[in-house]
mmCIF file of C-alpha atoms in Angstrom:
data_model
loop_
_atom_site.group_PDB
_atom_site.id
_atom_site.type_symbol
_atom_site.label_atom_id
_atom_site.label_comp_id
_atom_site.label_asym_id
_atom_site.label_seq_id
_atom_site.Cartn_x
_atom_site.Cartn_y
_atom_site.Cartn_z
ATOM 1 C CA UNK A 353 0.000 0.000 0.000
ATOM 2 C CA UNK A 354 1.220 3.692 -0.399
ATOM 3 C CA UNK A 355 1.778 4.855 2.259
ATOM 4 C CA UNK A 356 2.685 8.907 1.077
ATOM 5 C CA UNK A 357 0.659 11.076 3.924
ATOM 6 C CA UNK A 358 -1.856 13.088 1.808
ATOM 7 C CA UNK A 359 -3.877 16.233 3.132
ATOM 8 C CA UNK A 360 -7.348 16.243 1.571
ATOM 9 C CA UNK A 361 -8.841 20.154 1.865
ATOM 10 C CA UNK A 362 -12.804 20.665 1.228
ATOM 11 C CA UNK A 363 -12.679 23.817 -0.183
ATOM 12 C CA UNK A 364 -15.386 24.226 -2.445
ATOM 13 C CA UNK A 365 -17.955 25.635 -0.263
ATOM 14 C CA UNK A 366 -19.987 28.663 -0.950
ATOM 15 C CA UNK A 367 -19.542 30.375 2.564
ATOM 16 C CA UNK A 368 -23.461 30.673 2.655
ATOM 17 C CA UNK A 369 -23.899 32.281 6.554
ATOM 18 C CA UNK A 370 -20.256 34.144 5.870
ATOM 19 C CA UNK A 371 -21.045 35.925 2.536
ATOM 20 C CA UNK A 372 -18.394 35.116 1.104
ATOM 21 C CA UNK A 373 -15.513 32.336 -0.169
ATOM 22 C CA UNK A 374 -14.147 32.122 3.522
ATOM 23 C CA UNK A 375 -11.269 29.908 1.770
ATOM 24 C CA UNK A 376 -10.136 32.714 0.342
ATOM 25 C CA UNK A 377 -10.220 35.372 3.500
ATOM 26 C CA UNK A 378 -7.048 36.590 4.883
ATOM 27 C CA UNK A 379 -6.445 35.788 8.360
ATOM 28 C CA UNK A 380 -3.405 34.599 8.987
ATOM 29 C CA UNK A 381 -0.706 36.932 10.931
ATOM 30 C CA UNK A 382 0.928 37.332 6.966
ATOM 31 C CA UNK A 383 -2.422 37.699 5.293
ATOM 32 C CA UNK A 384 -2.846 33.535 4.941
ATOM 33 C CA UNK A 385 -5.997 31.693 4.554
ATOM 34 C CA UNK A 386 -6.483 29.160 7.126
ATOM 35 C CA UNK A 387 -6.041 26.662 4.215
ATOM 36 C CA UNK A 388 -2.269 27.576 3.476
ATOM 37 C CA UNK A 389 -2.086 27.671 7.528
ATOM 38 C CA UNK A 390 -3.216 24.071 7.458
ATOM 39 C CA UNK A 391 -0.773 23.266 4.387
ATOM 40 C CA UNK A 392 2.795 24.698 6.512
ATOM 41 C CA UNK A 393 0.901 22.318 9.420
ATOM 42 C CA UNK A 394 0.679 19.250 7.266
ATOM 43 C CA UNK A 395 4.207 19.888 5.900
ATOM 44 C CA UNK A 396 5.961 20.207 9.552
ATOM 45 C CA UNK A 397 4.172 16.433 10.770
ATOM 46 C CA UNK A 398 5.210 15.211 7.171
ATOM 47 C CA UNK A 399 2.747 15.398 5.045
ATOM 48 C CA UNK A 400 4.346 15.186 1.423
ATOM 49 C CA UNK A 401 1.259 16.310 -0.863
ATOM 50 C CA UNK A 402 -1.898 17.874 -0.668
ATOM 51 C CA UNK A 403 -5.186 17.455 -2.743
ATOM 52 C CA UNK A 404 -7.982 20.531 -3.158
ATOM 53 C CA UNK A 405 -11.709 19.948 -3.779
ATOM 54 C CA UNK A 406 -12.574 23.049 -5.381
ATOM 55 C CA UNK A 407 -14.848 25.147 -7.407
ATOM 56 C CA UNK A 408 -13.500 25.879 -10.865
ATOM 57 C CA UNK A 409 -13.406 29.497 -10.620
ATOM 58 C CA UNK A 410 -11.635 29.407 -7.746
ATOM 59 C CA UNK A 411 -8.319 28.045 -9.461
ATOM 60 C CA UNK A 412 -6.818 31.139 -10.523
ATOM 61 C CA UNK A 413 -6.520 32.711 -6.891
ATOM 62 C CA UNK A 414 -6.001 29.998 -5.051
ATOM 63 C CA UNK A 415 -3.075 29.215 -7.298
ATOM 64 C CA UNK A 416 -1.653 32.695 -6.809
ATOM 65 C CA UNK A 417 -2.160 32.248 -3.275
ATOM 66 C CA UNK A 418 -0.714 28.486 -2.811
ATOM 67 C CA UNK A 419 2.656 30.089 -4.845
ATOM 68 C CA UNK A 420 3.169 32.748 -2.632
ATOM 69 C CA UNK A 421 2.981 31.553 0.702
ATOM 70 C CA UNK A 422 3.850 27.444 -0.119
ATOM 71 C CA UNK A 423 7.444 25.841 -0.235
ATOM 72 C CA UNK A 424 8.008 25.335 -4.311
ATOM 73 C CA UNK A 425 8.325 21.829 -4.061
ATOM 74 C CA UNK A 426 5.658 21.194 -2.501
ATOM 75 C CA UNK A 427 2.946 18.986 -4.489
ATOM 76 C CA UNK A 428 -0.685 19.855 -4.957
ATOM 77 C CA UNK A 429 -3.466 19.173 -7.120
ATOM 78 C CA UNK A 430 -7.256 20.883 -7.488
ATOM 79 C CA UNK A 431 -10.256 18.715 -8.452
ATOM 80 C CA UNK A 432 -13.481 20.053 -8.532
ATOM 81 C CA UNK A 433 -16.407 18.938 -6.500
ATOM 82 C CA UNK A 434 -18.897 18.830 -10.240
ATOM 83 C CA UNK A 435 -22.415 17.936 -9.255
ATOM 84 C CA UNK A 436 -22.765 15.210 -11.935
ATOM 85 C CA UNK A 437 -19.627 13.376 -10.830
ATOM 86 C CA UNK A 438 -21.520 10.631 -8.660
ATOM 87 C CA UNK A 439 -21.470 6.773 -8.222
ATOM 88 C CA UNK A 440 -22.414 4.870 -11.524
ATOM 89 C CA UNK A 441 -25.584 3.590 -9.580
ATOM 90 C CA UNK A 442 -26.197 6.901 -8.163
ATOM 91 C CA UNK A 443 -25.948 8.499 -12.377
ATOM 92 C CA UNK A 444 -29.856 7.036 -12.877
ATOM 93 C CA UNK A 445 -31.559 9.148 -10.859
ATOM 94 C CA UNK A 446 -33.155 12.669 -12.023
ATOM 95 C CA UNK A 447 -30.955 15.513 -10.821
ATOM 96 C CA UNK A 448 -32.045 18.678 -13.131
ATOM 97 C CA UNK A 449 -33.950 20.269 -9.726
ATOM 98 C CA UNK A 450 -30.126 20.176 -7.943
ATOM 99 C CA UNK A 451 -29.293 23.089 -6.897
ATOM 100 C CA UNK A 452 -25.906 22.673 -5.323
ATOM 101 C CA UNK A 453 -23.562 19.176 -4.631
ATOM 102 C CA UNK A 454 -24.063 16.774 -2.425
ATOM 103 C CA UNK A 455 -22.061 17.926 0.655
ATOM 104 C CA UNK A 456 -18.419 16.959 2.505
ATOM 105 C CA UNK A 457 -19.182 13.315 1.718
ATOM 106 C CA UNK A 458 -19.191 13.791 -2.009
ATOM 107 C CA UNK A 459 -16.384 16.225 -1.855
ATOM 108 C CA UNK A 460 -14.035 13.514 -0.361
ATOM 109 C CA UNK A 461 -15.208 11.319 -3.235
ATOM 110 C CA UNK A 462 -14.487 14.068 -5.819
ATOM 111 C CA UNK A 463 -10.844 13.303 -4.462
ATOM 112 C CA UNK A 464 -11.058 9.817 -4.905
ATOM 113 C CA UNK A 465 -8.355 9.607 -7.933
ATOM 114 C CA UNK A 466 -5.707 11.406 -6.494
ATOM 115 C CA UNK A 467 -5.534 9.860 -3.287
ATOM 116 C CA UNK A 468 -3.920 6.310 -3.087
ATOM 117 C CA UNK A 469 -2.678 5.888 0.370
ATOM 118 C CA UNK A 470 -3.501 6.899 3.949
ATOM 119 C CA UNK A 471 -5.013 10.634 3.943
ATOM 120 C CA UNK A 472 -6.218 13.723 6.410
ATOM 121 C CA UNK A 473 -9.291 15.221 5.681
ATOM 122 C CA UNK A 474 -10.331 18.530 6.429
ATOM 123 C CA UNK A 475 -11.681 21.817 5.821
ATOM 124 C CA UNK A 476 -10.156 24.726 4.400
ATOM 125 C CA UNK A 477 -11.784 27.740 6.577
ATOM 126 C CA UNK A 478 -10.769 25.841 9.855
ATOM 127 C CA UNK A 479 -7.752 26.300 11.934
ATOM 128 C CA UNK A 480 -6.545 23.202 13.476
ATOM 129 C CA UNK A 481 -3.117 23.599 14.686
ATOM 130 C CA UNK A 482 0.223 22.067 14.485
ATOM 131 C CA UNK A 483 -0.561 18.984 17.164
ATOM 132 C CA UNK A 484 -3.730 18.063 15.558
ATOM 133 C CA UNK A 485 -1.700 16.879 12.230
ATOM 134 C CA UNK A 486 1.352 15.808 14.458
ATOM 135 C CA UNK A 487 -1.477 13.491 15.557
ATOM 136 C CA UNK A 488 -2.608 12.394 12.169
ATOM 137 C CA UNK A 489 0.590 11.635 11.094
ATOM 138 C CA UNK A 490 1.315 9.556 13.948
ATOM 139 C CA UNK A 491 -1.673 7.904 13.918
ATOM 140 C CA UNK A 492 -1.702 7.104 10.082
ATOM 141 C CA UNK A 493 1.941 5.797 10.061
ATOM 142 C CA UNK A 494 1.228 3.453 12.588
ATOM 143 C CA UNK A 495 -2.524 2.200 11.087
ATOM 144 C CA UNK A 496 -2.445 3.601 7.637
ATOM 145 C CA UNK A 497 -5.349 0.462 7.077
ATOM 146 C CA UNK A 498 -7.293 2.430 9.368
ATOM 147 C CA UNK A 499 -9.285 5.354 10.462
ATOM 148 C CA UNK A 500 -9.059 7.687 12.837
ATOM 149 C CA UNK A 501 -10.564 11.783 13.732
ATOM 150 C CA UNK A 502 -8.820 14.428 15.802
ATOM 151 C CA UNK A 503 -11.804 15.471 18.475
ATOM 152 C CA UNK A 504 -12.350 18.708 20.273
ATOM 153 C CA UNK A 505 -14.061 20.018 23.017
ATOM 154 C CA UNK A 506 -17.588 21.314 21.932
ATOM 155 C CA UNK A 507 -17.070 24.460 24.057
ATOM 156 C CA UNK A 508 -13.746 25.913 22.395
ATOM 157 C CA UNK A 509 -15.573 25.667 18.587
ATOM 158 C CA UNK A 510 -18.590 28.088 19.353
ATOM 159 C CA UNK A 511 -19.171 31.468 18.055
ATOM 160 C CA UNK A 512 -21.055 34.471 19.533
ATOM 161 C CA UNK A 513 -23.008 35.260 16.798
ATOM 162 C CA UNK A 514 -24.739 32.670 16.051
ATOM 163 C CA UNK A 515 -25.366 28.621 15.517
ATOM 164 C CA UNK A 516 -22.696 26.491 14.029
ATOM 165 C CA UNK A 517 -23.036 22.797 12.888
ATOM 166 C CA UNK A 518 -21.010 19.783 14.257
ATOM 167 C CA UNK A 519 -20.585 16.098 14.155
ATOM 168 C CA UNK A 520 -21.113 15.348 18.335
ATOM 169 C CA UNK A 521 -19.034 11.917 19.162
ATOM 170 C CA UNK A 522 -19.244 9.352 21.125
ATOM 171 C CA UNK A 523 -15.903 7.878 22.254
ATOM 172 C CA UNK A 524 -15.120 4.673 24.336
ATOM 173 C CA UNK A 525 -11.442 3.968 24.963
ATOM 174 C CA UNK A 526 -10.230 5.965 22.355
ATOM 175 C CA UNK A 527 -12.527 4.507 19.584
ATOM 176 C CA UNK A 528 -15.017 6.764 17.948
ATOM 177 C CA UNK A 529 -18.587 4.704 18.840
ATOM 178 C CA UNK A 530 -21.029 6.955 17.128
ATOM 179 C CA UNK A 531 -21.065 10.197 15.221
ATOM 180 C CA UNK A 532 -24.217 12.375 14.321
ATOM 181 C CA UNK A 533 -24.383 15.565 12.911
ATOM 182 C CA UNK A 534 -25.943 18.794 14.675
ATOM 183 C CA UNK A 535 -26.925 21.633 13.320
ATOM 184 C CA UNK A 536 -27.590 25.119 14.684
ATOM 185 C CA UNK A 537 -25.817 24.795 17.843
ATOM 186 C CA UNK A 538 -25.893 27.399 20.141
ATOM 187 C CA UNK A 539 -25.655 28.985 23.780
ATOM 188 C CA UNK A 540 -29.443 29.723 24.902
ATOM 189 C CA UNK A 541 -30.131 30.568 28.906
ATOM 190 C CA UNK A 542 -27.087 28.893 30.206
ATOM 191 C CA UNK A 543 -27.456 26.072 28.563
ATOM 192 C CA UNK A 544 -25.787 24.579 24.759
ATOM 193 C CA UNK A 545 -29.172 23.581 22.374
ATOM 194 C CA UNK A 546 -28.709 22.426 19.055
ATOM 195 C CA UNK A 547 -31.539 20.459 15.925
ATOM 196 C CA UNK A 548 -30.089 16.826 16.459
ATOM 197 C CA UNK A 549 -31.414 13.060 14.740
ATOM 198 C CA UNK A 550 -34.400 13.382 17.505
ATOM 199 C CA UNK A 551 -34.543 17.323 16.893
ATOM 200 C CA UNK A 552 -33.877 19.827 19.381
ATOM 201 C CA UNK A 553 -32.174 19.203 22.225
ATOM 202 C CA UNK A 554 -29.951 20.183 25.032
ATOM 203 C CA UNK A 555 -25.958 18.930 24.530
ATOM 204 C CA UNK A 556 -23.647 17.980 27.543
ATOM 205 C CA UNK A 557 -21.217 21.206 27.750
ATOM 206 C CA UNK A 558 -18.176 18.278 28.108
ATOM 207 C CA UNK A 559 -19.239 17.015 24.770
ATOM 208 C CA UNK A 560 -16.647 16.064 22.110
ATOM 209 C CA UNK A 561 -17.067 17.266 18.397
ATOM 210 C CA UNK A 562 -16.191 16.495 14.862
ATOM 211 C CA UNK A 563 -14.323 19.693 13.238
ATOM 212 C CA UNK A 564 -13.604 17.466 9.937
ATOM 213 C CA UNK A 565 -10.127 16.817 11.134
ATOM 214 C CA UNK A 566 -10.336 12.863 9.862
ATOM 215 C CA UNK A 567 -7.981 9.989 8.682
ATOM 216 C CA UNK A 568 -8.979 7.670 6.254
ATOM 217 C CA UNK A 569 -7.194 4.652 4.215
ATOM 218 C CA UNK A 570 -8.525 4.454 1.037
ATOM 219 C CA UNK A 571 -11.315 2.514 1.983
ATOM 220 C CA UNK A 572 -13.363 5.224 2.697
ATOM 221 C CA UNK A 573 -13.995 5.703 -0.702
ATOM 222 C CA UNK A 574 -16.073 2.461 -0.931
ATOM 223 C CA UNK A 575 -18.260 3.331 2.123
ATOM 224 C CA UNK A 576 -19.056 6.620 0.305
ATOM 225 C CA UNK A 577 -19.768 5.005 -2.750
ATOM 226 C CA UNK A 578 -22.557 2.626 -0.793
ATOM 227 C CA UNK A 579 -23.760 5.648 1.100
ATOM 228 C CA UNK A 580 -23.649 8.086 -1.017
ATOM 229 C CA UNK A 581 -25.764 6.475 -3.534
ATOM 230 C CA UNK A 582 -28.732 5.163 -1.036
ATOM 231 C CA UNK A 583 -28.516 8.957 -0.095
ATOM 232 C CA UNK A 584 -29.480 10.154 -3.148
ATOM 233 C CA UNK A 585 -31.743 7.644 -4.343
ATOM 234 C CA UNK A 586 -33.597 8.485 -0.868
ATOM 235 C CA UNK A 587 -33.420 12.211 -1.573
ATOM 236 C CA UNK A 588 -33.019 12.851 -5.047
ATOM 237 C CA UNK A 589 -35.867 15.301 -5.175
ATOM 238 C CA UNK A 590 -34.479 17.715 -2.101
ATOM 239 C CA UNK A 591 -32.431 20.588 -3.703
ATOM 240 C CA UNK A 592 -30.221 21.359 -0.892
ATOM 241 C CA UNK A 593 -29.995 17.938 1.251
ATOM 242 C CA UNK A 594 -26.335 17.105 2.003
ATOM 243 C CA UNK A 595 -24.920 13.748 2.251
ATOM 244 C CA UNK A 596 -22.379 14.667 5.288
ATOM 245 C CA UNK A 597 -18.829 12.728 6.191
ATOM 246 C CA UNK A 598 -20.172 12.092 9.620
ATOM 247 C CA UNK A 599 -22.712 9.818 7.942
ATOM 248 C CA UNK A 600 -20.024 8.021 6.271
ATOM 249 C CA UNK A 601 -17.939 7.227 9.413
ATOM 250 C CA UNK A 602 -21.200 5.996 10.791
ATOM 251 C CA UNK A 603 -21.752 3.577 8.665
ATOM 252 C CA UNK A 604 -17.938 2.417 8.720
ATOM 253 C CA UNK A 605 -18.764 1.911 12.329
ATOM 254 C CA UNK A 606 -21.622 -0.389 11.775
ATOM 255 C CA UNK A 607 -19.746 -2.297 9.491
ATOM 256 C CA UNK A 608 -17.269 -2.981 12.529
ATOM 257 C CA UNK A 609 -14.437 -0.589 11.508
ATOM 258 C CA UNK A 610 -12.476 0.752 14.133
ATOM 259 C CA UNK A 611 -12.077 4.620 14.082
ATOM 260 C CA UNK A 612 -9.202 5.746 16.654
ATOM 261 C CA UNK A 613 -9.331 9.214 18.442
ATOM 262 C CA UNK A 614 -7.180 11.232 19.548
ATOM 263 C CA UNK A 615 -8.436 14.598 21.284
ATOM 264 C CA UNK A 616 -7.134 18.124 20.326
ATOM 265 C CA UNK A 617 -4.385 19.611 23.092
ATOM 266 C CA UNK A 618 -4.658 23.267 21.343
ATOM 267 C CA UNK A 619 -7.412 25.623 19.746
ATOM 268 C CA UNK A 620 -9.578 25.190 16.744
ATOM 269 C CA UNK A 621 -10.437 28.403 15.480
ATOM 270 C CA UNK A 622 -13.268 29.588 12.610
ATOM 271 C CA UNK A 623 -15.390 31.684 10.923
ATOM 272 C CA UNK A 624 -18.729 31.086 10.427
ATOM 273 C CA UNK A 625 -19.633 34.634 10.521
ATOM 274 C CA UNK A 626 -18.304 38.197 9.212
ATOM 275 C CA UNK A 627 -18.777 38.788 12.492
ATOM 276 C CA UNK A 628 -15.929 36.236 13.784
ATOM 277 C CA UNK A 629 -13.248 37.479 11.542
ATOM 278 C CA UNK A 630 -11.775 40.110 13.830
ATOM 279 C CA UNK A 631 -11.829 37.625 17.245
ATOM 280 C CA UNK A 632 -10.000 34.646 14.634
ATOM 281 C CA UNK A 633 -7.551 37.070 13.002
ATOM 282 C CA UNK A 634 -6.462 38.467 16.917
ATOM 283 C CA UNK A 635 -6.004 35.239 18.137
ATOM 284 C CA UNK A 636 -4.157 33.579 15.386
ATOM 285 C CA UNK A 637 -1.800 36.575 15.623
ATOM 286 C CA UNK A 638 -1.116 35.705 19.171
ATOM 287 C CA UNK A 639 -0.567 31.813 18.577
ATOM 288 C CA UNK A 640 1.606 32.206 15.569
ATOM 289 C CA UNK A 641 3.291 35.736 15.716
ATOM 290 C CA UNK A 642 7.391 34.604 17.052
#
């Protein structure tokens, strides 16, 4: 198996609640987006190559931005996240009513042939840290058969102006038992609230989270393939329904694969709202300024 540590970035998100391609913004203490922040990460644990799922038209800037602030010999490669690139069982059903793709489970599978060994996964307006891929690293060098997510505390991902969404885990002995995604989550009279499977509902304040900080083998790509095509022959007429990663480690679970975790020792950092830029921009300055 090849075992050459590749970082997967989602980046081909429309930045909906942010108004804007937050890939793109500049936060970093030199004017970097969180995604080239990830990148330098990736590269200090040993990562040797990185993969973007992208939009098309956003190939020309991220490309100037990727040569300015990234080693020259470092390796990347774009592929775009194309609504009609689906499953071969999945190509039947009527899509003309889509408005958008399918979400972060078919924009790892948009990935699927340029990845060929043991790979991180995560999102490109996310900051993450240099132990979080020092962890991935580890952790697929030792198992690169297997999977495993970087988890952190639901209280240090939150933002004051409004709900976020987020994969809330279940872990037993350091193996990820079950993984469900939660929308809207938010701080309401003391308590944390969120829309969950069962609907709304309060969350533990101790509770770990999902921040799509993941390693996969290559066998992910087979679960998606499954999934992703019951999902859309279940909701082929929604125009916005999203087929989420979450769901996909899920279902690895049921099918009795082990997924290892390893919980985050420093702070993940976001924007979900215009609102949070000036809060993530001070902060990064502080953890990364010499």
């Amino acid at each position: 198996m090849n075992t050459e540590l590749t970082l997967v970035i989602m980046a081909a998100g429309l930045g909906s609640r942010f108004g804007g391609d937050k890939q793109l913004a500049a936060l970093g203490p030199a004017g970097e987006p969180m995604l080239v922040l990830s990148i330098m990460s990736a590269i200090r644990s040993g990562f040797q190559r990185a993969v973007l799922v992208i939009r098309p038209e956003l190939e020309t800037e991220l490309t100037e931005i990727l040569t300015r602030f990234l080693p020259a010999d470092f390796a990347y490669h774009f592929c775009y996240q194309a609504l009609t690139d689906l499953p071969e069982a999945a190509q039947l059903a009527d899509i003309s009513h889509r408005l958008k793709p399918w979400g972060t489970a078919h924009a790892l599978w948009s990935a699927r042939h340029l990845v060929k060994g043991p790979m991180a996964v995560i999102n490109a307006d996310d900051f993450y840290g240099d132990s979080a891929f020092a962890s991935l690293a580890k952790g697929l060098s030792m198992r690169p058969t297997e999977w495993m997510m970087v988890a952190y505390p639901i209280e240090l991902t939150l933002s004051e102006h409004g709900g976020v969404n987020r994969g809330l885990c279940q872990v037993e002995n350091g193996q990820l038992k079950s993984v469900a995604e939660w929308l809207n989550i938010a701080e309401q009279a003391g308590e944390l609230v969120g829309d969950g499977p069962q609907g709304h509902a309060s969350l533990p304040p101790a509770s770990l989270v999902s921040m799509t900080c993941w390693g996969f083998s290559p066998s992910i790509f087979d679960v998606i393939k499954r999934e992703l095509t019951e999902f859309i022959g279940q909701q082929d007429q929604q125009p916005k329904s999203e087929c989420y990663l979450p769901a996909i480690v899920q279902a690895g679970i049921e099918q009795g694969l082990p997924v290892y975790v390893d919980v985050a020792c420093e702070p993940w950092l976001g924007v979900t709202y215009p609102q949070d830029t000036v809060w993530v921009k001070q902060k990064l300055t502080e953890l990364l300024s010499d």
